[in-house]
Short mmCIF file of C-alpha atoms in Angstrom, two decimals:
data_model
loop_
_atom_site.label_atom_id
_atom_site.label_comp_id
_atom_site.label_asym_id
_atom_site.label_seq_id
_atom_site.Cartn_x
_atom_site.Cartn_y
_atom_site.Cartn_z
CA MET A 1 -4.18 1.51 27.04
CA LYS A 2 -7.36 4.09 27.50
CA GLN A 3 -10.59 3.73 26.06
CA ALA A 4 -11.15 6.96 24.90
CA LEU A 5 -8.02 7.26 22.54
CA LEU A 6 -8.84 3.49 20.73
CA ASP A 7 -12.57 5.18 19.81
CA SER A 8 -10.70 8.24 18.52
CA ALA A 9 -8.52 6.58 16.31
CA VAL A 10 -11.72 4.10 15.20
CA GLY A 11 -13.43 7.50 14.93
CA LEU A 12 -10.63 8.52 12.23
CA GLY A 13 -10.94 4.83 10.65
CA GLU A 14 -14.60 5.11 10.51
CA LYS A 15 -14.74 8.82 8.83
CA LEU A 16 -11.54 8.42 6.11
CA GLN A 17 -13.00 4.67 5.25
CA HIS A 18 -9.51 3.54 4.68
CA ILE A 19 -7.09 1.89 7.14
CA PHE A 20 -3.70 0.42 6.38
CA VAL A 21 -2.94 -3.06 7.63
CA ALA A 22 0.70 -4.15 8.39
CA THR A 23 1.45 -8.16 8.97
CA SER A 24 4.25 -10.06 8.86
CA ASP A 25 4.97 -14.01 7.87
CA GLU A 26 6.29 -16.76 10.52
CA GLY A 27 9.63 -15.23 9.19
CA GLY A 28 9.18 -11.57 9.52
CA VAL A 29 8.47 -10.61 6.16
CA PRO A 30 6.10 -7.77 6.00
CA HIS A 31 3.09 -7.56 3.77
CA LEU A 32 0.92 -3.90 3.81
CA ALA A 33 -3.03 -4.28 2.74
CA ALA A 34 -5.64 -1.50 2.91
CA ALA A 35 -9.02 -1.88 4.48
CA GLY A 36 -12.36 -0.47 3.94
CA LYS A 37 -13.70 -0.47 7.46
CA ILE A 38 -12.75 -0.47 10.97
CA ALA A 39 -15.29 -0.80 13.61
CA ARG A 40 -15.85 -0.71 17.87
CA GLY A 41 -15.80 -4.20 18.95
CA ARG A 42 -16.00 -6.12 22.78
CA PRO A 43 -13.88 -3.50 24.77
CA GLY A 44 -10.59 -3.46 23.92
CA ARG A 45 -11.60 -4.78 20.46
CA VAL A 46 -11.78 -3.21 17.05
CA THR A 47 -12.66 -5.19 13.23
CA VAL A 48 -11.31 -4.54 10.14
CA GLY A 49 -13.24 -5.64 7.06
CA ALA A 50 -11.85 -5.61 3.53
CA TRP A 51 -11.52 -8.21 0.81
CA PHE A 52 -7.71 -8.99 1.84
CA CYS A 53 -5.34 -10.78 -0.60
CA PRO A 54 -4.67 -14.39 0.37
CA ARG A 55 -0.93 -13.27 1.56
CA THR A 56 -2.31 -10.95 4.46
CA ILE A 57 -5.10 -13.72 5.80
CA GLU A 58 -1.95 -16.56 5.51
CA ASN A 59 -0.03 -14.29 7.53
CA LEU A 60 -2.43 -13.64 9.97
CA ARG A 61 -3.21 -17.17 10.10
CA ARG A 62 0.54 -18.04 10.93
CA ASN A 63 1.62 -14.75 12.95
CA PRO A 64 -1.79 -12.92 14.73
CA ARG A 65 0.61 -9.83 15.32
CA ILE A 66 -0.84 -6.89 13.68
CA SER A 67 -0.72 -2.80 13.22
CA LEU A 68 -3.49 -1.11 11.79
CA VAL A 69 -2.88 2.57 10.73
CA ALA A 70 -5.94 5.58 10.55
CA TRP A 71 -3.77 8.56 9.30
CA ASP A 72 -5.71 11.93 7.80
CA ARG A 73 -2.90 13.37 5.59
CA ALA A 74 -4.22 16.45 5.05
CA THR A 75 -4.52 17.12 8.84
CA ASP A 76 -1.32 14.81 9.47
CA ASP A 77 -3.38 13.30 12.35
CA GLY A 78 -3.71 9.47 12.73
CA TYR A 79 -3.24 6.62 15.52
CA GLN A 80 -1.58 3.61 14.93
CA LEU A 81 -2.97 0.43 16.50
CA LEU A 82 -0.92 -2.53 17.66
CA GLY A 83 -2.64 -6.03 18.75
CA GLU A 84 -3.05 -9.28 18.20
CA VAL A 85 -5.48 -10.78 15.97
CA GLU A 86 -8.39 -12.79 17.47
CA GLU A 87 -10.36 -14.05 15.14
CA ILE A 88 -10.85 -14.56 11.09
CA ILE A 89 -14.40 -14.40 10.16
CA ASP A 90 -15.47 -15.00 6.23
CA GLU A 91 -18.35 -12.47 5.47
CA SER A 92 -18.79 -13.21 1.76
CA VAL A 93 -16.60 -15.01 -1.22
CA LEU A 94 -16.59 -14.61 -5.19
CA ASP A 95 -15.49 -17.70 -7.00
CA GLY A 96 -13.19 -15.98 -9.28
CA PHE A 97 -15.09 -17.54 -12.18
CA ASP A 98 -13.87 -16.19 -15.38
CA PRO A 99 -14.97 -18.07 -18.86
CA ARG A 100 -12.53 -16.13 -20.33
CA ILE A 101 -9.69 -17.42 -18.33
CA GLU A 102 -8.43 -21.07 -18.38
CA GLU A 103 -6.94 -21.43 -15.05
CA PRO A 104 -9.51 -20.37 -12.41
CA ALA A 105 -9.02 -17.57 -10.18
CA ILE A 106 -8.13 -18.21 -6.69
CA PRO A 107 -11.99 -17.33 -5.28
CA GLN A 108 -11.98 -13.89 -3.50
CA VAL A 109 -12.78 -13.42 0.23
CA GLU A 110 -14.28 -10.76 2.55
CA HIS A 111 -13.05 -10.96 5.65
CA GLU A 112 -13.90 -9.63 9.22
CA VAL A 113 -10.85 -9.42 11.36
CA VAL A 114 -11.24 -9.22 15.12
CA VAL A 115 -8.27 -7.55 16.91
CA ARG A 116 -7.74 -7.18 20.67
CA VAL A 117 -5.32 -3.91 20.69
CA SER A 118 -2.53 -3.75 23.44
CA ARG A 119 -1.28 -0.12 22.19
CA VAL A 120 -2.64 2.86 20.48
CA MET A 121 0.19 6.00 19.30
CA ARG A 122 -0.21 8.99 17.60
CA PHE A 123 0.71 8.27 13.98
CA LYS A 124 2.30 11.45 11.68
CA HIS A 125 4.53 12.12 9.19
CA ALA A 126 5.51 14.96 11.57
CA PRO A 127 8.29 13.96 13.57
CA HIS A 128 6.70 12.18 16.95
CA THR A 129 7.81 9.66 19.70
CA ASP A 130 5.93 6.51 19.12
CA LEU A 131 4.93 6.70 22.72
CA GLU A 132 1.37 5.56 23.73
CA GLU A 133 -0.49 8.39 25.29
#
């Protein structure tokens, strides 16, 4: 994997402030989420942060494989990052309490996910090869 390509992907994600996050459970059932933050981490790693829904985090705890996509629809320029989650960090917690609701809601947690990236590929709507550059 080329660090310059990874840096370009992270730069696009930082500019757009949205990243698609694909996970699957241990049986292969897919789930798609969105994140608002991506940043460079240690070499070959990125961090992704969001108030992920519980399914995303549950999937990652059972199956650490992940796909991250930063895509600019206006320019049809984007990247897909494939990798594995090394760490899930709880950043902030909201207790979900609302006195108008009889059953308390599930607490919301803002997570930071550390991903070791193994492949970086171009991502676009137009025909493309899915080959690593």
